[in-house]
Every structure is written in structure tokens, then in C-alpha cells.
Amino acid sequence: MKGPIYAGADRALVRLASGELICVDTNSLDAIDYLLGWDMEADVLPLFRSFLKPNSVVLDIGANFGLYTAISASRMRDHGLLYSFEANPHTFELLKRTLYANRLAHRPNVTAVNALVGESTGRGTLHYLPEFLGGATMTDIGQWGEAKRSIELDMITIDEFLPAGLAVDLVKIDVEGHEPLVIRGMQKAIRRSPNIRIFIEFVEAFLS
């Protein structure tokens, strides 16, 4: 990974070694890896990339700054479909900047969604620390104390959101312990997707 190519107003635009641009919040601890030029997700991304095809249908659930979104879109270009979900409104703005920086914001096959993803539609509460945006979770972590922020947001399910009959090829889920509920809300999509591959990152202490 290369260093930042722009920094200012608590934002930095970082170019990955593979060429994609990622917009990060420099106040968030999970931006440090990007700013120092470390290889991101080095143990997972090579395998994830190996499943990406130009015509893939990809879901990035818990997109954060947009690492997997940008990498997926650069492989797919004008083919396939990419759906990127990020619940935190502040982080979603950074995701949108990542899309703009990579000329993806107006691409018809790329959709960014600002909502919680779960097992039912309705409303849900997201808890997060401003200094660690990547740790946002629906699990109320008591030890965070007064530093914790909470926000009520719309919640959707993958089964109700996706077009009827659409088969999915590749999914990344990283929602800090809410992963089982995301899976429950996409059972129809899984059943109709014989070639689906699902990458799940979870923190055991946060599991719902």
C-alpha cells in the first residue's frame, strides 16, 4: 500500500498498492493501517480477489471506508452488480467519497446503501465510538461507557432488498457480532445462489 495522497479536514485519501483509492477519517484508529501504508487484510484479500469475476454479483455488508467495495468494483468494472451496505451515516459519507474517488459513484451497477442489515426490516440501534468507526455494533458494549454514541437507524434484510431471483456470487460480512442475524435475513438469496461464497469477520465477544 502507498501512503496518503491527500490529507486535510480530518480526511485522508489513500491509494492502495493495487491502485484503488480509499477515503478515511484520520481521527479513527482504524485509519492508522491505511495511513502507514500497511497491507490491508493481507490474510483474506488474496482469497477474496480469487473469487471475483467481471460478472460477479457482490455484497459488501459492513463496508466501512470501502476497501472491499473499491477492490470489487475495480475487478468488475462495468459488468456484474455490487451492493455496498454501511449503517453509520458518518462512515457512509466516507464510503461515498471512496466511490467518487474511484469514479464509481454514478456507475449503474454499483449501489451504496445507508442502513443496518439484519434478519427483519424496521429500526435498530447502532453503537459506536467516534475514535474507532470500524467497531460500530448493534451489541450494546457496556464497557465503552460515556464515550459510546448510539443512533437509531433503518434496518433492512438482504432477501427483501435484492431483486427477486438474483443469484449472489460473493459476500463479505463484517458487522461486529451481528453476522448471524444478517445470515438469517438472506436465506432465500443463499438458497438460490449455488455458487455463493461468504467471507465473515466477527468478534466473538460481540456475537448476537
PDB file of C-alpha atoms in Angstrom:
ATOM      1  CA  MET A   1       0.000   0.000   0.000  1.00  0.00           C
ATOM      2  CA  LYS A   2       1.127   3.532  -0.744  1.00  0.00           C
ATOM      3  CA  GLY A   3       0.847   6.498   1.612  1.00  0.00           C
ATOM      4  CA  PRO A   4      -1.859   9.179   1.609  1.00  0.00           C
ATOM      5  CA  ILE A   5      -2.103  11.338  -1.496  1.00  0.00           C
ATOM      6  CA  TYR A   6      -4.260  13.958   0.214  1.00  0.00           C
ATOM      7  CA  ALA A   7      -4.902  14.829   3.849  1.00  0.00           C
ATOM      8  CA  GLY A   8      -6.925  17.631   5.410  1.00  0.00           C
ATOM      9  CA  ALA A   9     -10.066  18.417   7.424  1.00  0.00           C
ATOM     10  CA  ASP A  10      -9.853  15.082   9.283  1.00  0.00           C
ATOM     11  CA  ARG A  11      -9.867  13.181   5.993  1.00  0.00           C
ATOM     12  CA  ALA A  12      -7.198  11.396   4.005  1.00  0.00           C
ATOM     13  CA  LEU A  13      -7.309   9.823   0.583  1.00  0.00           C
ATOM     14  CA  VAL A  14      -5.040   6.779   0.416  1.00  0.00           C
ATOM     15  CA  ARG A  15      -4.004   4.840  -2.670  1.00  0.00           C
ATOM     16  CA  LEU A  16      -3.680   1.070  -2.304  1.00  0.00           C
ATOM     17  CA  ALA A  17      -0.794  -0.745  -3.962  1.00  0.00           C
ATOM     18  CA  SER A  18      -3.357  -2.146  -6.404  1.00  0.00           C
ATOM     19  CA  GLY A  19      -4.390   1.393  -7.373  1.00  0.00           C
ATOM     20  CA  GLU A  20      -7.747   1.852  -5.649  1.00  0.00           C
ATOM     21  CA  LEU A  21      -8.373   4.996  -3.586  1.00  0.00           C
ATOM     22  CA  ILE A  22      -9.840   4.845  -0.068  1.00  0.00           C
ATOM     23  CA  CYS A  23     -11.139   7.837   1.911  1.00  0.00           C
ATOM     24  CA  VAL A  24     -10.576   7.508   5.669  1.00  0.00           C
ATOM     25  CA  ASP A  25     -11.307   9.542   8.797  1.00  0.00           C
ATOM     26  CA  THR A  26      -7.922  10.429  10.298  1.00  0.00           C
ATOM     27  CA  ASN A  27      -9.482  10.658  13.781  1.00  0.00           C
ATOM     28  CA  SER A  28     -10.454   6.986  13.696  1.00  0.00           C
ATOM     29  CA  LEU A  29      -7.996   4.367  14.939  1.00  0.00           C
ATOM     30  CA  ASP A  30      -8.817   2.027  12.081  1.00  0.00           C
ATOM     31  CA  ALA A  31      -7.420   4.610   9.656  1.00  0.00           C
ATOM     32  CA  ILE A  32      -3.883   4.118  11.006  1.00  0.00           C
ATOM     33  CA  ASP A  33      -3.236   0.994   8.922  1.00  0.00           C
ATOM     34  CA  TYR A  34      -4.123   2.918   5.774  1.00  0.00           C
ATOM     35  CA  LEU A  35      -2.087   5.997   6.703  1.00  0.00           C
ATOM     36  CA  LEU A  36       1.038   3.965   7.485  1.00  0.00           C
ATOM     37  CA  GLY A  37       0.787   2.096   4.219  1.00  0.00           C
ATOM     38  CA  TRP A  38       0.337  -1.346   5.744  1.00  0.00           C
ATOM     39  CA  ASP A  39      -1.127  -4.166   3.668  1.00  0.00           C
ATOM     40  CA  MET A  40      -4.822  -4.294   4.472  1.00  0.00           C
ATOM     41  CA  GLU A  41      -6.493  -7.644   5.172  1.00  0.00           C
ATOM     42  CA  ALA A  42      -3.407  -9.389   3.781  1.00  0.00           C
ATOM     43  CA  ASP A  43      -4.569 -12.785   5.016  1.00  0.00           C
ATOM     44  CA  VAL A  44      -8.023 -12.530   3.407  1.00  0.00           C
ATOM     45  CA  LEU A  45      -7.968 -10.217   0.381  1.00  0.00           C
ATOM     46  CA  PRO A  46      -5.961 -12.517  -1.934  1.00  0.00           C
ATOM     47  CA  LEU A  47      -8.538 -15.279  -1.469  1.00  0.00           C
ATOM     48  CA  PHE A  48     -11.415 -12.817  -1.845  1.00  0.00           C
ATOM     49  CA  ARG A  49      -9.923 -11.478  -5.080  1.00  0.00           C
ATOM     50  CA  SER A  50      -9.572 -15.027  -6.427  1.00  0.00           C
ATOM     51  CA  PHE A  51     -13.358 -15.425  -6.399  1.00  0.00           C
ATOM     52  CA  LEU A  52     -14.044 -12.082  -8.111  1.00  0.00           C
ATOM     53  CA  LYS A  53     -15.128 -12.319 -11.735  1.00  0.00           C
ATOM     54  CA  PRO A  54     -16.118  -9.469 -14.076  1.00  0.00           C
ATOM     55  CA  ASN A  55     -19.776 -10.561 -13.989  1.00  0.00           C
ATOM     56  CA  SER A  56     -19.945 -11.338 -10.239  1.00  0.00           C
ATOM     57  CA  VAL A  57     -22.814 -10.238  -8.003  1.00  0.00           C
ATOM     58  CA  VAL A  58     -21.115  -8.997  -4.817  1.00  0.00           C
ATOM     59  CA  LEU A  59     -22.460  -7.848  -1.440  1.00  0.00           C
ATOM     60  CA  ASP A  60     -20.209  -5.824   0.890  1.00  0.00           C
ATOM     61  CA  ILE A  61     -22.117  -5.774   4.190  1.00  0.00           C
ATOM     62  CA  GLY A  62     -20.421  -3.523   6.722  1.00  0.00           C
ATOM     63  CA  ALA A  63     -18.419  -1.679   4.085  1.00  0.00           C
ATOM     64  CA  ASN A  64     -16.742   0.827   6.440  1.00  0.00           C
ATOM     65  CA  PHE A  65     -14.420   3.057   4.341  1.00  0.00           C
ATOM     66  CA  GLY A  66     -14.981   0.901   1.239  1.00  0.00           C
ATOM     67  CA  LEU A  67     -11.913  -1.351   0.955  1.00  0.00           C
ATOM     68  CA  TYR A  68     -13.760  -4.421  -0.342  1.00  0.00           C
ATOM     69  CA  THR A  69     -16.154  -2.247  -2.325  1.00  0.00           C
ATOM     70  CA  ALA A  70     -13.364  -0.498  -4.235  1.00  0.00           C
ATOM     71  CA  ILE A  71     -11.456  -3.715  -4.871  1.00  0.00           C
ATOM     72  CA  SER A  72     -14.587  -5.497  -6.092  1.00  0.00           C
ATOM     73  CA  ALA A  73     -15.595  -2.665  -8.399  1.00  0.00           C
ATOM     74  CA  SER A  74     -12.136  -2.368  -9.942  1.00  0.00           C
ATOM     75  CA  ARG A  75     -12.295  -6.041 -10.932  1.00  0.00           C
ATOM     76  CA  MET A  76     -15.888  -5.939 -12.175  1.00  0.00           C
ATOM     77  CA  ARG A  77     -15.748  -2.574 -13.953  1.00  0.00           C
ATOM     78  CA  ASP A  78     -18.975  -2.138 -15.953  1.00  0.00           C
ATOM     79  CA  HIS A  79     -20.100  -5.740 -15.510  1.00  0.00           C
ATOM     80  CA  GLY A  80     -21.752  -7.610 -12.665  1.00  0.00           C
ATOM     81  CA  LEU A  81     -23.510  -5.971  -9.711  1.00  0.00           C
ATOM     82  CA  LEU A  82     -22.098  -4.568  -6.477  1.00  0.00           C
ATOM     83  CA  TYR A  83     -24.167  -3.684  -3.403  1.00  0.00           C
ATOM     84  CA  SER A  84     -22.320  -1.909  -0.590  1.00  0.00           C
ATOM     85  CA  PHE A  85     -24.015  -1.517   2.820  1.00  0.00           C
ATOM     86  CA  GLU A  86     -22.808   0.780   5.619  1.00  0.00           C
ATOM     87  CA  ALA A  87     -25.035   1.731   8.558  1.00  0.00           C
ATOM     88  CA  ASN A  88     -23.147   4.568  10.287  1.00  0.00           C
ATOM     89  CA  PRO A  89     -24.131   7.809   8.481  1.00  0.00           C
ATOM     90  CA  HIS A  90     -20.706   9.373   9.119  1.00  0.00           C
ATOM     91  CA  THR A  91     -18.842   6.350   7.780  1.00  0.00           C
ATOM     92  CA  PHE A  92     -21.266   6.168   4.864  1.00  0.00           C
ATOM     93  CA  GLU A  93     -20.154   9.657   3.804  1.00  0.00           C
ATOM     94  CA  LEU A  94     -16.569   8.372   3.677  1.00  0.00           C
ATOM     95  CA  LEU A  95     -17.724   5.363   1.658  1.00  0.00           C
ATOM     96  CA  LYS A  96     -19.370   7.727  -0.818  1.00  0.00           C
ATOM     97  CA  ARG A  97     -16.111   9.673  -1.119  1.00  0.00           C
ATOM     98  CA  THR A  98     -14.312   6.408  -1.828  1.00  0.00           C
ATOM     99  CA  LEU A  99     -16.836   5.737  -4.589  1.00  0.00           C
ATOM    100  CA  TYR A 100     -16.350   9.219  -6.057  1.00  0.00           C
ATOM    101  CA  ALA A 101     -12.559   8.962  -5.895  1.00  0.00           C
ATOM    102  CA  ASN A 102     -12.680   5.722  -7.881  1.00  0.00           C
ATOM    103  CA  ARG A 103     -15.269   7.067 -10.359  1.00  0.00           C
ATOM    104  CA  LEU A 104     -17.862   4.610  -9.113  1.00  0.00           C
ATOM    105  CA  ALA A 105     -20.498   6.955  -7.708  1.00  0.00           C
ATOM    106  CA  HIS A 106     -22.539   7.142 -10.905  1.00  0.00           C
ATOM    107  CA  ARG A 107     -21.882   3.662 -12.208  1.00  0.00           C
ATOM    108  CA  PRO A 108     -25.280   1.935 -12.639  1.00  0.00           C
ATOM    109  CA  ASN A 109     -24.020  -1.434 -11.434  1.00  0.00           C
ATOM    110  CA  VAL A 110     -22.772  -0.065  -8.075  1.00  0.00           C
ATOM    111  CA  THR A 111     -25.288   0.636  -5.290  1.00  0.00           C
ATOM    112  CA  ALA A 112     -24.406   2.091  -1.871  1.00  0.00           C
ATOM    113  CA  VAL A 113     -26.975   1.694   0.915  1.00  0.00           C
ATOM    114  CA  ASN A 114     -27.021   3.568   4.239  1.00  0.00           C
ATOM    115  CA  ALA A 115     -28.895   1.125   6.501  1.00  0.00           C
ATOM    116  CA  LEU A 116     -28.464  -1.605   9.062  1.00  0.00           C
ATOM    117  CA  VAL A 117     -28.706  -5.123   7.644  1.00  0.00           C
ATOM    118  CA  GLY A 118     -30.381  -7.769   9.794  1.00  0.00           C
ATOM    119  CA  GLU A 119     -32.960 -10.549   9.991  1.00  0.00           C
ATOM    120  CA  SER A 120     -36.032  -8.288   9.785  1.00  0.00           C
ATOM    121  CA  THR A 121     -36.991  -4.871   8.485  1.00  0.00           C
ATOM    122  CA  GLY A 122     -37.729  -1.996  10.828  1.00  0.00           C
ATOM    123  CA  ARG A 123     -35.468   0.034  13.089  1.00  0.00           C
ATOM    124  CA  GLY A 124     -32.356  -0.822  15.062  1.00  0.00           C
ATOM    125  CA  THR A 125     -29.760   0.873  17.258  1.00  0.00           C
ATOM    126  CA  LEU A 126     -26.108   1.164  16.282  1.00  0.00           C
ATOM    127  CA  HIS A 127     -23.471   1.798  18.970  1.00  0.00           C
ATOM    128  CA  TYR A 128     -20.062   3.196  18.079  1.00  0.00           C
ATOM    129  CA  LEU A 129     -17.018   5.110  19.249  1.00  0.00           C
ATOM    130  CA  PRO A 130     -16.083   8.183  17.154  1.00  0.00           C
ATOM    131  CA  GLU A 131     -12.401   7.266  17.526  1.00  0.00           C
ATOM    132  CA  PHE A 132     -12.983   3.724  16.195  1.00  0.00           C
ATOM    133  CA  LEU A 133     -15.571   3.808  13.432  1.00  0.00           C
ATOM    134  CA  GLY A 134     -14.868   0.253  12.336  1.00  0.00           C
ATOM    135  CA  GLY A 135     -16.074  -1.070  15.695  1.00  0.00           C
ATOM    136  CA  ALA A 136     -19.701   0.024  15.273  1.00  0.00           C
ATOM    137  CA  THR A 137     -22.029  -2.701  16.523  1.00  0.00           C
ATOM    138  CA  MET A 138     -25.652  -3.418  17.396  1.00  0.00           C
ATOM    139  CA  THR A 139     -24.412  -5.109  20.579  1.00  0.00           C
ATOM    140  CA  ASP A 140     -24.518  -2.648  23.483  1.00  0.00           C
ATOM    141  CA  ILE A 141     -20.973  -2.852  24.874  1.00  0.00           C
ATOM    142  CA  GLY A 142     -21.237  -1.553  28.432  1.00  0.00           C
ATOM    143  CA  GLN A 143     -17.514  -1.038  28.998  1.00  0.00           C
ATOM    144  CA  TRP A 144     -17.454   1.694  26.368  1.00  0.00           C
ATOM    145  CA  GLY A 145     -19.046   3.965  28.964  1.00  0.00           C
ATOM    146  CA  GLU A 146     -19.882   7.580  28.224  1.00  0.00           C
ATOM    147  CA  ALA A 147     -17.646   7.669  25.145  1.00  0.00           C
ATOM    148  CA  LYS A 148     -20.164   5.484  23.307  1.00  0.00           C
ATOM    149  CA  ARG A 149     -22.547   7.050  20.810  1.00  0.00           C
ATOM    150  CA  SER A 150     -25.844   5.424  19.825  1.00  0.00           C
ATOM    151  CA  ILE A 151     -28.046   6.122  16.837  1.00  0.00           C
ATOM    152  CA  GLU A 152     -31.355   4.627  15.687  1.00  0.00           C
ATOM    153  CA  LEU A 153     -31.396   3.653  12.016  1.00  0.00           C
ATOM    154  CA  ASP A 154     -33.479   1.897   9.391  1.00  0.00           C
ATOM    155  CA  MET A 155     -32.893  -1.852   9.164  1.00  0.00           C
ATOM    156  CA  ILE A 156     -33.320  -3.973   6.038  1.00  0.00           C
ATOM    157  CA  THR A 157     -32.874  -7.613   5.092  1.00  0.00           C
ATOM    158  CA  ILE A 158     -30.935  -8.826   2.084  1.00  0.00           C
ATOM    159  CA  ASP A 159     -33.868 -11.005   0.997  1.00  0.00           C
ATOM    160  CA  GLU A 160     -36.245  -8.040   0.864  1.00  0.00           C
ATOM    161  CA  PHE A 161     -33.703  -5.649  -0.639  1.00  0.00           C
ATOM    162  CA  LEU A 162     -32.309  -7.667  -3.547  1.00  0.00           C
ATOM    163  CA  PRO A 163     -34.229  -8.034  -6.809  1.00  0.00           C
ATOM    164  CA  ALA A 164     -36.311 -11.213  -6.846  1.00  0.00           C
ATOM    165  CA  GLY A 165     -34.436 -14.159  -8.304  1.00  0.00           C
ATOM    166  CA  LEU A 166     -30.998 -12.524  -8.256  1.00  0.00           C
ATOM    167  CA  ALA A 167     -28.253 -15.068  -7.511  1.00  0.00           C
ATOM    168  CA  VAL A 168     -25.297 -13.855  -5.447  1.00  0.00           C
ATOM    169  CA  ASP A 169     -21.703 -14.927  -6.032  1.00  0.00           C
ATOM    170  CA  LEU A 170     -19.623 -13.300  -3.303  1.00  0.00           C
ATOM    171  CA  VAL A 171     -20.444 -11.796   0.104  1.00  0.00           C
ATOM    172  CA  LYS A 172     -18.314 -10.073   2.737  1.00  0.00           C
ATOM    173  CA  ILE A 173     -19.941  -9.573   6.141  1.00  0.00           C
ATOM    174  CA  ASP A 174     -18.232  -7.566   8.885  1.00  0.00           C
ATOM    175  CA  VAL A 175     -20.805  -6.118  11.278  1.00  0.00           C
ATOM    176  CA  GLU A 176     -19.141  -6.666  14.658  1.00  0.00           C
ATOM    177  CA  GLY A 177     -21.194  -9.541  16.069  1.00  0.00           C
ATOM    178  CA  HIS A 178     -24.415  -9.053  14.110  1.00  0.00           C
ATOM    179  CA  GLU A 179     -23.339 -11.528  11.403  1.00  0.00           C
ATOM    180  CA  PRO A 180     -25.714 -14.385  12.381  1.00  0.00           C
ATOM    181  CA  LEU A 181     -28.708 -12.058  12.051  1.00  0.00           C
ATOM    182  CA  VAL A 182     -27.540 -10.883   8.625  1.00  0.00           C
ATOM    183  CA  ILE A 183     -27.325 -14.523   7.522  1.00  0.00           C
ATOM    184  CA  ARG A 184     -30.844 -15.226   8.813  1.00  0.00           C
ATOM    185  CA  GLY A 185     -32.140 -12.340   6.725  1.00  0.00           C
ATOM    186  CA  MET A 186     -30.643 -13.657   3.481  1.00  0.00           C
ATOM    187  CA  GLN A 187     -31.734 -17.303   3.494  1.00  0.00           C
ATOM    188  CA  LYS A 188     -33.671 -17.016   0.229  1.00  0.00           C
ATOM    189  CA  ALA A 189     -30.686 -15.411  -1.507  1.00  0.00           C
ATOM    190  CA  ILE A 190     -28.401 -18.180  -0.245  1.00  0.00           C
ATOM    191  CA  ARG A 191     -30.739 -20.948  -1.404  1.00  0.00           C
ATOM    192  CA  ARG A 192     -30.960 -19.581  -4.937  1.00  0.00           C
ATOM    193  CA  SER A 193     -27.198 -18.973  -5.212  1.00  0.00           C
ATOM    194  CA  PRO A 194     -25.447 -22.320  -5.822  1.00  0.00           C
ATOM    195  CA  ASN A 195     -22.017 -20.718  -6.294  1.00  0.00           C
ATOM    196  CA  ILE A 196     -22.134 -18.307  -3.362  1.00  0.00           C
ATOM    197  CA  ARG A 197     -19.008 -17.689  -1.280  1.00  0.00           C
ATOM    198  CA  ILE A 198     -19.370 -15.886   2.060  1.00  0.00           C
ATOM    199  CA  PHE A 199     -16.490 -14.224   3.936  1.00  0.00           C
ATOM    200  CA  ILE A 200     -17.370 -13.446   7.564  1.00  0.00           C
ATOM    201  CA  GLU A 201     -15.270 -11.500  10.052  1.00  0.00           C
ATOM    202  CA  PHE A 202     -16.538 -11.485  13.611  1.00  0.00           C
ATOM    203  CA  VAL A 203     -15.593 -10.644  17.178  1.00  0.00           C
ATOM    204  CA  GLU A 204     -16.732 -13.500  19.414  1.00  0.00           C
ATOM    205  CA  ALA A 205     -17.492 -11.208  22.364  1.00  0.00           C
ATOM    206  CA  PHE A 206     -19.909  -9.186  20.208  1.00  0.00           C
ATOM    207  CA  LEU A 207     -21.881 -12.098  18.740  1.00  0.00           C
ATOM    208  CA  SER A 208     -25.625 -11.502  18.947  1.00  0.00           C
TER     209      SER A 208
END
